[in-house]
Tab-separated table of C-alpha atoms and ligand atoms in Angstrom:
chain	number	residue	atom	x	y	z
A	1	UNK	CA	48.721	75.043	90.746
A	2	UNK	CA	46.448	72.221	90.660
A	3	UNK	CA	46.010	69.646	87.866
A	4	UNK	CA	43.007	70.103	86.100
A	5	UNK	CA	44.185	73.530	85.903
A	6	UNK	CA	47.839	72.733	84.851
A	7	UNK	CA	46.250	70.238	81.891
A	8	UNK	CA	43.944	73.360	80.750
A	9	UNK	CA	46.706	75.130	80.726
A	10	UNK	CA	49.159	73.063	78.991
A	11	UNK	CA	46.577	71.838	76.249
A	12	UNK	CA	46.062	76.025	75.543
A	13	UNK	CA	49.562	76.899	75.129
A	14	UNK	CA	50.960	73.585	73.170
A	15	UNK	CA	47.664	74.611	70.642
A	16	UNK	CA	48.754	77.829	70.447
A	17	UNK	CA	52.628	77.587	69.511
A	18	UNK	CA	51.439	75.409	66.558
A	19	UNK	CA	48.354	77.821	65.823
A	20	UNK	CA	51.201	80.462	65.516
A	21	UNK	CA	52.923	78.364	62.580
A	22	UNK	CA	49.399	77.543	60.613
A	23	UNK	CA	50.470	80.463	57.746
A	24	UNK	CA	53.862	78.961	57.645
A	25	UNK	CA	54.783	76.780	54.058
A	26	UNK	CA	56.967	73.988	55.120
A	27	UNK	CA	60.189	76.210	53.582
A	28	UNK	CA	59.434	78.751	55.958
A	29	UNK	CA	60.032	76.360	59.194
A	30	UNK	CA	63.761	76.122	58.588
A	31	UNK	CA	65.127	79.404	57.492
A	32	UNK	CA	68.141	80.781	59.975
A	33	UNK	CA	68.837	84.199	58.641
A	34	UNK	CA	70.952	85.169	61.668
A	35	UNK	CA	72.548	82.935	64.492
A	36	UNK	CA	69.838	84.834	66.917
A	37	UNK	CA	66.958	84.220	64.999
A	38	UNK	CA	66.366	80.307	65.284
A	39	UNK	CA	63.834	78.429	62.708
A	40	UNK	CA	60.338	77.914	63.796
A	41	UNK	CA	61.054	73.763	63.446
A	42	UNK	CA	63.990	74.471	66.088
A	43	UNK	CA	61.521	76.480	68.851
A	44	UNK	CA	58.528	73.626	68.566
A	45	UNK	CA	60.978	70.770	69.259
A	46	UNK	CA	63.084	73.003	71.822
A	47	UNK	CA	59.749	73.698	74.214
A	48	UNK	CA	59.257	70.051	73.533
A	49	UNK	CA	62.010	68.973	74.701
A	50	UNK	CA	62.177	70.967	77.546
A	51	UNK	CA	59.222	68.833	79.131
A	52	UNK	CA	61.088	66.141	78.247
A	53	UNK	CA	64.116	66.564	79.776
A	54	UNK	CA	62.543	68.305	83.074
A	55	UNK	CA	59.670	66.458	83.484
A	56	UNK	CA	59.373	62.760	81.874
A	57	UNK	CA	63.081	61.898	81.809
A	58	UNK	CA	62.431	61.500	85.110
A	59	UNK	CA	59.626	59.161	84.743
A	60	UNK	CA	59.517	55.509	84.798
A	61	UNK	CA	58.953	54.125	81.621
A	62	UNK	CA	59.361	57.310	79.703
A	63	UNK	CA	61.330	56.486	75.845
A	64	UNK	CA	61.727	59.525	74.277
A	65	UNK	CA	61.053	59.330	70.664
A	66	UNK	CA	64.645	59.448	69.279
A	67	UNK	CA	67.392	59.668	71.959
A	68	UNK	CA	69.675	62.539	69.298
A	69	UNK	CA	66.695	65.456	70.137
A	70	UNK	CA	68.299	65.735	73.740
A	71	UNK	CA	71.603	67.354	72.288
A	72	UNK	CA	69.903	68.124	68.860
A	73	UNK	CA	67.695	70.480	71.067
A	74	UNK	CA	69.145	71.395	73.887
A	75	UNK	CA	69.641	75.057	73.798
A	76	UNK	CA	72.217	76.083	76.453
A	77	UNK	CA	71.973	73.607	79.611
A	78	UNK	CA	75.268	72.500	80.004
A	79	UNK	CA	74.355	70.700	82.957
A	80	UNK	CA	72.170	68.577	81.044
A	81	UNK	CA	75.008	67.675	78.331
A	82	UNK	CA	75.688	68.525	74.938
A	83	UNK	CA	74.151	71.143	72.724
A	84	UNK	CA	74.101	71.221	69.082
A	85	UNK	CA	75.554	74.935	67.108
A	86	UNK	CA	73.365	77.540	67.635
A	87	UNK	CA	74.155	79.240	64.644
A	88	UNK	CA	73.230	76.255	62.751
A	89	UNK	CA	69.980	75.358	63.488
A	90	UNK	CA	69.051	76.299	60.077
A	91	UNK	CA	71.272	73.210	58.282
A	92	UNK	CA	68.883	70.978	60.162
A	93	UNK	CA	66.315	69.764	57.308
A	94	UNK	CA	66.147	66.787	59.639
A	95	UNK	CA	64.366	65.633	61.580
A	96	UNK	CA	61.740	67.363	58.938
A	97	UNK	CA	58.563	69.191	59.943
A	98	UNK	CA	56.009	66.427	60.071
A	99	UNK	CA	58.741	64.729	62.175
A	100	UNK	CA	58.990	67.833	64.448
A	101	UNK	CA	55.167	67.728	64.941
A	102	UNK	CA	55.340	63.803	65.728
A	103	UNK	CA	58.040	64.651	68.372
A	104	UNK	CA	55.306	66.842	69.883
A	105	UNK	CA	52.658	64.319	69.746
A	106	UNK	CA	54.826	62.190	71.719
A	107	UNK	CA	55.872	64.348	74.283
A	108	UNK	CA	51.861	65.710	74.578
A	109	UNK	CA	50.889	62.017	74.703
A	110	UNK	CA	52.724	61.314	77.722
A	111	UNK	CA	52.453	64.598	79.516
A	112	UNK	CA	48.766	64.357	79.164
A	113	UNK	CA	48.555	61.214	80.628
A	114	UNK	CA	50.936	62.457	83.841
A	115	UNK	CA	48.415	65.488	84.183
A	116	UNK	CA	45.309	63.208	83.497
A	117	UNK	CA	46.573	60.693	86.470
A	118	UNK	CA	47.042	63.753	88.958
A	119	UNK	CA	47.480	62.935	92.328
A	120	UNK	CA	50.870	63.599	94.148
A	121	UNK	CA	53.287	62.890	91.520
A	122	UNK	CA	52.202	65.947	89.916
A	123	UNK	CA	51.796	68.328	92.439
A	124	UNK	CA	55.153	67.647	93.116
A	125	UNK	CA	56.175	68.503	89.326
A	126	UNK	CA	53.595	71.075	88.927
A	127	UNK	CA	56.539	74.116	89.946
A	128	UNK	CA	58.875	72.482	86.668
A	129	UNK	CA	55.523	71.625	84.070
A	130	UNK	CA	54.242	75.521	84.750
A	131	UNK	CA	57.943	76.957	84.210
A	132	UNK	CA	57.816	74.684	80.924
A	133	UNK	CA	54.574	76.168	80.548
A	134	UNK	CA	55.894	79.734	80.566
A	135	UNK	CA	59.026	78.991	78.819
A	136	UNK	CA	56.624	77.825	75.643
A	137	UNK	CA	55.322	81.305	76.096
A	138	UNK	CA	58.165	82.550	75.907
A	139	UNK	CA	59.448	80.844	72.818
A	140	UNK	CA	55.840	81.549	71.131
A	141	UNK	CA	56.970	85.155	71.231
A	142	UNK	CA	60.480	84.430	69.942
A	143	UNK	CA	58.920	82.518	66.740
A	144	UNK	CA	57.368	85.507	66.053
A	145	UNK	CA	59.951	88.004	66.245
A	146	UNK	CA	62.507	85.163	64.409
A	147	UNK	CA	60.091	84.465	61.823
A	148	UNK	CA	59.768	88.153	61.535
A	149	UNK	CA	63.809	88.413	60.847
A	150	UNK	CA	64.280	85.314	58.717
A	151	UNK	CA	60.894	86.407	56.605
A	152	UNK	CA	62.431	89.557	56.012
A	153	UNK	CA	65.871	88.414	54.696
A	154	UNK	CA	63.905	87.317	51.404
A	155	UNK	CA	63.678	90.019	48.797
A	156	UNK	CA	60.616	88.682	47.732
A	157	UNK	CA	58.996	89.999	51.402
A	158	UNK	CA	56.647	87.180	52.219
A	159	UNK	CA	54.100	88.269	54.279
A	160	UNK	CA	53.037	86.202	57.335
A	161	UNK	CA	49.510	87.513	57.548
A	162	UNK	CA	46.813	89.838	56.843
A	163	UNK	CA	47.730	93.643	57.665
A	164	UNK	CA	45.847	94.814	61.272
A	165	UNK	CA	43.920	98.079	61.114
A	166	UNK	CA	45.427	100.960	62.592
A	167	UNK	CA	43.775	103.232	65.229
A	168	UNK	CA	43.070	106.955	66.103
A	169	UNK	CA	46.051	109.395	66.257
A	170	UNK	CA	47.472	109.284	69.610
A	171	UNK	CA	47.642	111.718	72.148
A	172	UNK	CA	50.570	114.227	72.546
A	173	UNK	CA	53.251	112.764	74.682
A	174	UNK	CA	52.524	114.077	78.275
A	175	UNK	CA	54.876	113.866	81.643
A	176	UNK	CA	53.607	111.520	83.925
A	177	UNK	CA	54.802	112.727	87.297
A	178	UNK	CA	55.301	109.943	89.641
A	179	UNK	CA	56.412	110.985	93.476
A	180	UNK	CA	59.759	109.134	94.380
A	181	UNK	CA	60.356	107.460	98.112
A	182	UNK	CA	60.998	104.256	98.941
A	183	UNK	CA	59.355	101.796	97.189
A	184	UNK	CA	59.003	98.082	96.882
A	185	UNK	CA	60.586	96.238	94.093
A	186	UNK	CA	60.313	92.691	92.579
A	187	UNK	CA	57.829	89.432	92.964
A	188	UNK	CA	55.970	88.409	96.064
A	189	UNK	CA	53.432	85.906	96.658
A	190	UNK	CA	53.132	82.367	95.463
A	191	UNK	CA	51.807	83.759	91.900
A	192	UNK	CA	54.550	82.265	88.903
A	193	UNK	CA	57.548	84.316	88.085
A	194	UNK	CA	60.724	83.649	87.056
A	195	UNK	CA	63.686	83.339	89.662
A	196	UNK	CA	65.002	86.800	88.581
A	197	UNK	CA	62.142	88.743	89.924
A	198	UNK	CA	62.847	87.910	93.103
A	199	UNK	CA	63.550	88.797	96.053
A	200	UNK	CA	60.985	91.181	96.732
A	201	UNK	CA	62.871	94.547	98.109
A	202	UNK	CA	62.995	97.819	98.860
A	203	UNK	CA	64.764	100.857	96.648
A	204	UNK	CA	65.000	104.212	97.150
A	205	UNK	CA	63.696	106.439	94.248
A	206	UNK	CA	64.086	110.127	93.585
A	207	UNK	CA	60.848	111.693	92.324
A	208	UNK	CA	60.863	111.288	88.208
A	209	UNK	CA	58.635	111.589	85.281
A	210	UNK	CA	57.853	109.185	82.580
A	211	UNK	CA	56.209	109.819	78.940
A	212	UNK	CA	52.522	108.709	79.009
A	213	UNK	CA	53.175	106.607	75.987
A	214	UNK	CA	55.640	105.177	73.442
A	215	UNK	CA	57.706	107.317	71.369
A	216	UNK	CA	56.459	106.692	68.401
A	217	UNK	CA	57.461	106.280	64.132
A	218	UNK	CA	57.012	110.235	63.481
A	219	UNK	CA	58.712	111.296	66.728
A	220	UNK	CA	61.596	108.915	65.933
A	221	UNK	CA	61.971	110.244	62.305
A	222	UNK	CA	62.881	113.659	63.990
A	223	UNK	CA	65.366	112.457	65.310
A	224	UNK	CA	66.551	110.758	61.652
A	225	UNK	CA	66.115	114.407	60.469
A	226	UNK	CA	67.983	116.052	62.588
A	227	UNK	CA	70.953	114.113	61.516
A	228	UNK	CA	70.724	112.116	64.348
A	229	UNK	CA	72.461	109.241	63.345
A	230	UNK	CA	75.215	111.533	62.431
A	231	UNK	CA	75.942	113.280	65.772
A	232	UNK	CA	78.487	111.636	67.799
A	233	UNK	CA	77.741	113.770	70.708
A	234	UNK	CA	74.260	111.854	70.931
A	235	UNK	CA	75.923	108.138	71.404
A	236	UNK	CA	77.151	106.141	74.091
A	237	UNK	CA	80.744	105.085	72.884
A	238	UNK	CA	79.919	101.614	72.408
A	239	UNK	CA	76.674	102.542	70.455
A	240	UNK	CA	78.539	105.225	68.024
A	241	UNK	CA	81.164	102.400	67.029
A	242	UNK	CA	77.950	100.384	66.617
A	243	UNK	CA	76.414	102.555	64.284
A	244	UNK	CA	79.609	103.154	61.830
A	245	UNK	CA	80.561	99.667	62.031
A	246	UNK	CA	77.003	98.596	60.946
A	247	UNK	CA	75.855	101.437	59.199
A	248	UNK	CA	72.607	102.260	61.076
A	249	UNK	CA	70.530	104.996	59.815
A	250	UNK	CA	67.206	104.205	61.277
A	251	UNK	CA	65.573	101.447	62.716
A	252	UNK	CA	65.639	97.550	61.689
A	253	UNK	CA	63.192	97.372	58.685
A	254	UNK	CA	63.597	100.290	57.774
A	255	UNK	CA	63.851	101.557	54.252
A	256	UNK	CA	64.010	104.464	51.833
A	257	UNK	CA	61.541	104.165	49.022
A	258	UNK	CA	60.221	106.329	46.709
A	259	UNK	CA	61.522	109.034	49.145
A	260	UNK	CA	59.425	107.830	52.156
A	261	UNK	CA	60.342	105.609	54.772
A	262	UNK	CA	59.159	102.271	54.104
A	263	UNK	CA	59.037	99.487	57.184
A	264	UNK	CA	59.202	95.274	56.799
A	265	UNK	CA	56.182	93.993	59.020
A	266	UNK	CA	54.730	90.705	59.371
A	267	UNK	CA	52.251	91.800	56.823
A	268	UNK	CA	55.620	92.413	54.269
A	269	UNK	CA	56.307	96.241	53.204
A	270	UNK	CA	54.208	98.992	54.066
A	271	UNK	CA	54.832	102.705	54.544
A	272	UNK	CA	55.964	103.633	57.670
A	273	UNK	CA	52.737	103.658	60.641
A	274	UNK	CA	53.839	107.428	61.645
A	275	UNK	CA	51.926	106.815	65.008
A	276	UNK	CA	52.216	103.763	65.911
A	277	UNK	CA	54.956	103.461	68.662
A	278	UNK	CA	59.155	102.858	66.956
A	279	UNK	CA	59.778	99.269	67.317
A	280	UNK	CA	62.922	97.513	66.346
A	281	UNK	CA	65.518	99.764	68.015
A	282	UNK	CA	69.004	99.164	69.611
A	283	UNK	CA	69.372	100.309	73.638
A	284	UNK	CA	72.256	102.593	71.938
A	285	UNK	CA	69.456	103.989	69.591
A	286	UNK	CA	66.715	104.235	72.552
A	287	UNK	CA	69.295	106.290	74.428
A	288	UNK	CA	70.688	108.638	71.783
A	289	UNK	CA	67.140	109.464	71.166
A	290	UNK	CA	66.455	110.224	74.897
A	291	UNK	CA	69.419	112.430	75.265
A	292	UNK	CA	68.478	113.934	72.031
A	293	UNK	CA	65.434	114.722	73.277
A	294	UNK	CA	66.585	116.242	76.376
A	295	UNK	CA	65.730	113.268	78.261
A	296	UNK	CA	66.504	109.692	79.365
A	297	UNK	CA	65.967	106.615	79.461
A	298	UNK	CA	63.559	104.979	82.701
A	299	UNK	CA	65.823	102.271	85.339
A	300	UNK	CA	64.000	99.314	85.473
A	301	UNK	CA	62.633	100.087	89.259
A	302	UNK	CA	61.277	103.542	88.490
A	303	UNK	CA	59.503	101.642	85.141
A	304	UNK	CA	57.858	99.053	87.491
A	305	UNK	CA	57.059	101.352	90.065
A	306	UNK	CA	55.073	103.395	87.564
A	307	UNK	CA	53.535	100.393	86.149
A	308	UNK	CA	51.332	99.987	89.277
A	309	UNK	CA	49.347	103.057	88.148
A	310	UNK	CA	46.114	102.456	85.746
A	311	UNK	CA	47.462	102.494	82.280
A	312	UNK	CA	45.438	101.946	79.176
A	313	UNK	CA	46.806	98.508	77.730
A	314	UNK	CA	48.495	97.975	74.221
A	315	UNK	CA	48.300	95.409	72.000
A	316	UNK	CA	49.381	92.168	72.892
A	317	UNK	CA	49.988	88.354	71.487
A	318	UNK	CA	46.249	86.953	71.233
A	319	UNK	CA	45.762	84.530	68.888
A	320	UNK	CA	47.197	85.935	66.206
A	321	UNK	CA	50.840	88.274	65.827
A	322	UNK	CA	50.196	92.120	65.079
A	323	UNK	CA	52.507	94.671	64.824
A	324	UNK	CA	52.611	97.611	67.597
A	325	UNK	CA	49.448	100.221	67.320
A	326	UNK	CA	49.138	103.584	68.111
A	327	UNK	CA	48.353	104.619	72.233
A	328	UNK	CA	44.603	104.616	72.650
A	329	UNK	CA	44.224	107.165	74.917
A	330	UNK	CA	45.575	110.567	77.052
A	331	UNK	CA	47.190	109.566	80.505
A	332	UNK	CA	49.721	106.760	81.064
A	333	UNK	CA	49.327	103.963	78.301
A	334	UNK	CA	50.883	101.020	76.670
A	335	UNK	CA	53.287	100.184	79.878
A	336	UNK	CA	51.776	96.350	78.898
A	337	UNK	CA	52.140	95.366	75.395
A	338	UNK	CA	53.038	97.022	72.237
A	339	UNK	CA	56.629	97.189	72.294
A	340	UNK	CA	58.973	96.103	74.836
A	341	UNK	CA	60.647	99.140	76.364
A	342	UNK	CA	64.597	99.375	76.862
A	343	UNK	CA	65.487	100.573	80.421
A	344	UNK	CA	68.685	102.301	81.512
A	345	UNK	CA	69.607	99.393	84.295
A	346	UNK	CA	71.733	96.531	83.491
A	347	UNK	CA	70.425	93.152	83.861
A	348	UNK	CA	71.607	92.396	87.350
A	349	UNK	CA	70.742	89.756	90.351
A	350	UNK	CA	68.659	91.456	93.015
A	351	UNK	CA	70.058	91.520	96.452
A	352	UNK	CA	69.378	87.684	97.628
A	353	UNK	CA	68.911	86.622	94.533
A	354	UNK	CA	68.677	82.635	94.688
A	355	UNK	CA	68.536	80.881	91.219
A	356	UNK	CA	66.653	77.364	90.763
A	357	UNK	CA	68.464	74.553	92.042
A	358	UNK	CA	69.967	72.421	89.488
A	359	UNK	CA	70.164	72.615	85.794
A	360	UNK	CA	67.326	74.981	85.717
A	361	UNK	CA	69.264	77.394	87.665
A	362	UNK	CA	71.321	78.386	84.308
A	363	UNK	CA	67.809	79.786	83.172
A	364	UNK	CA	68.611	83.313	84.373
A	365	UNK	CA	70.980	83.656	86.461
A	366	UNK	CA	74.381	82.785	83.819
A	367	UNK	CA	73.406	85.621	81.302
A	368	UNK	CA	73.445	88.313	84.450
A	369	UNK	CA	76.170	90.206	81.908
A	370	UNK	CA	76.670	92.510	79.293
A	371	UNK	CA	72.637	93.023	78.697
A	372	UNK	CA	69.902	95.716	79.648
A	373	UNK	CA	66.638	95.056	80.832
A	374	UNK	CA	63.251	95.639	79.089
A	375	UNK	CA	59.960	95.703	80.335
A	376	UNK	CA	56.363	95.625	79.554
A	377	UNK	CA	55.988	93.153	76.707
A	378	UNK	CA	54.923	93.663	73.199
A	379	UNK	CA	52.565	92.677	70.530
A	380	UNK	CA	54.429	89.522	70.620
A	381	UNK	CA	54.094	88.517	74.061
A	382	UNK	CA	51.214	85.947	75.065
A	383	UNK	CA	48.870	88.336	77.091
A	384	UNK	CA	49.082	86.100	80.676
A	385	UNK	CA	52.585	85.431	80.455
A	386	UNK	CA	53.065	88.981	80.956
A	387	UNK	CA	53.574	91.250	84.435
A	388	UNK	CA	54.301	94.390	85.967
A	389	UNK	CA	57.692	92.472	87.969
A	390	UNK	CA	58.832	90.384	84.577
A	391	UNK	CA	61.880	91.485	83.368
A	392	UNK	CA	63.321	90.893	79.792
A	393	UNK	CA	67.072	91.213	78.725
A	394	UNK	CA	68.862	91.582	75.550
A	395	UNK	CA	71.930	92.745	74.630
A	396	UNK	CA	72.190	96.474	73.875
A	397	UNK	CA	72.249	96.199	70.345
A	398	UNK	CA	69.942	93.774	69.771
A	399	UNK	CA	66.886	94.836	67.705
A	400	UNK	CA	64.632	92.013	66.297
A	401	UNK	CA	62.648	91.842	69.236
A	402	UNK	CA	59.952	94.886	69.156
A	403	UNK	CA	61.846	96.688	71.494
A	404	UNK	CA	61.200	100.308	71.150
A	405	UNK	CA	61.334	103.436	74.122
A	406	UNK	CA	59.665	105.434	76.920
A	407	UNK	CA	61.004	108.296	77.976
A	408	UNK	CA	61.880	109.856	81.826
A	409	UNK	CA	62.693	113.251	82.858
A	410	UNK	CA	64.232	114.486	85.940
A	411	UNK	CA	61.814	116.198	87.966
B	205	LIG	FE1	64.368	77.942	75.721
């Protein structure tokens, strides 16, 4: 990518990550309600000091601002060193905020004067500053959904913002019919994506169908009615000890009041949105609910071979977080944005499957295990850090993230 363009770039998405955390009171930056959901002071140093480690370590006369942020914030790159508890990166009251923000200023202070200079120095960086680019995307969407969980852990239900108004009802939940064949699979070009898109290569599918939309709150509570959560028969094993050992009745946020179903949103809590696509859901929930429904969950290649259709976009990360809105029209919608869908594949290397050299190679490639992909995006996700070939992962019974389902149907 060339400079100018990489400095746009970078300028946008730094603003934005701290745009994200305007609403926030300074309590609200350090709150760890769950080892997974990391403070909001923890994910603006972390992107931070990802450029600083990947980009102006390497630069002479570079002095990071205090030399404890490289194992204070070092998330999981053991080839880089040390890495402070994950699970406690809510006792950190220091550094403090304003300190957190100065740590930015530095790093932004000397990667705008790298991208300012241009020239061949950075155009032989640019591949490592636009992955640090996309991994601040990335995190921007993880504040969200963490500030979401750690919000909601206080009885008192702080809201983060203004409620968004809800559309038109959608329409009924239609087969999409999609001929199977062999069909191409992952990234091409010289476009960005992560190294787990690629290679580029060729599947064989059987023809399917897909739901035009995402189930949604109403359809879901069917399933609650029907005793759902009380039907072995429905569950994977796994996902049945899952449920008893946790004591899952319906989705995270969920909540019985005044005899209605109640939901936690970034807005604090609101009845139920009956049809606005389910968000919050386990991969064991997603797939009880298929099977309940006679159905299944999509794999990941028969999702992104859909994808290439025309489909009516859903709501996405702009400037501001929303939660996920009802589909705004017949035919197939909301593949982009909304909620994230869970897919029946495991999250697995393709076939050649090459990750970056050197310490960036533990991006992906070392959590190929024990997690299912998702695709799509949601209302979290940064609207161009999204694409038809991305693939997300999670464990299957994660469900902060606005993960939610799509439905396929033998043909
Ligand atoms: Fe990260």
């Amino acid at each position: 990518m060339r400079a100018d363009r990489l400095l746009q770039q970078y300028v946008a998405i730094r603003r934005l990550s701290e745009r994200l955390c305007a609403p926030l009171a300074v309590e609200d930056y350090v709150v760890q309600a769950m080892p997974d959901a990391s403070p909001a002071k923890w994910h603006l140093a972390h992107v931070s000091w990802f450029f600083e480690t990947f980009v102006l370590a390497h630069r002479p006369g570079y002095l990071p601002l205090d030399a404890r942020y490289a194992t204070l914030f070092n998330s999981y790159y053991n080839a880089v060193g040390p890495q402070f508890s994950r699970p406690a990166r809510g006792h950190l009251s220091r550094p403090t905020v304003d300190e957190v923000y100065a740590y930015r200023a530095h790093v932004d202070k000397a990667m705008l004067a790298l991208l300012e200079r241009g020239g061949e120095r950075v155009a032989a960086l640019a591949p490592v500053i636009e992955l640090g680019l996309h991994h601040e995307q990335q995190h921007q969407e993880l504040l969200v959904t963490d500030l979401k969980f750690n919000l909601s852990a206080n009885p008192l239900r702080p809201a983060y913002g203004a409620p968004t108004a809800g559309g038109p009802a959608p329409p009924p939940l239609a087969r999409v019919a999609v001929a199977g064949g062999p069909v191409d699979i992952g990234h091409d070009g010289d476009a960005f994506a992560f190294d787990n898109e690629r290679p580029r290569h060729r599947v064989l599918l059987r023809a399917y169908g897909l739901g035009s939309r995402a189930v949604t709150s109403a359809e879901y509570r069917e399933f609650i009615d029907d005793g759902g959560y009380e039907r072995p028969e429905l569950w994977l094993s796994d996902g049945w000890r899952t449920v008893q050992e946790r004591g899952w009745r319906a989705p995270l946020y969920w909540e019985r009041a005044e005899d209605d179903w109640h939901v936690y949103t970034l807005s604090g809590l609101a009845p139920v949105v009956a049809d606005a696509p389910v968000a919050h859901v386990s991969y064991y929930e997603a797939d009880a609910y298929a099977r309940w429904r006679g159905a299944r969950l999509p794999t990941e290649q028969e999702w992104e071979h859909a994808a290439g259709a025309e489909s009516a976009p859903g709501t996405l990360l702009d400037d501001c977080p929303r939660e996920p809105a009802p589909a705004p029209a017949p035919g197939l919608a909301q593949m982009t944005g909304d909620v994230w869908e869970w897919t029946a594949s495991a999250y697995l290397p393709y076939p050649g499957f090459r990750p970056l050299e050197g310490a960036l190679g533990e991006y992906n490639g070392k959590f190929m295990v024990n997690q299912m992909v998702l695709r799509g995006g949601s209302c979290a996700t940064p609207r161009p850090h999204i694409r038809r070939t991305y693939r997300n992962f999670f464990s299957p019974e994660a469900r902060w993230q606005f993960s939610g389902i799509r439905l396929a149907f033998d043909e």
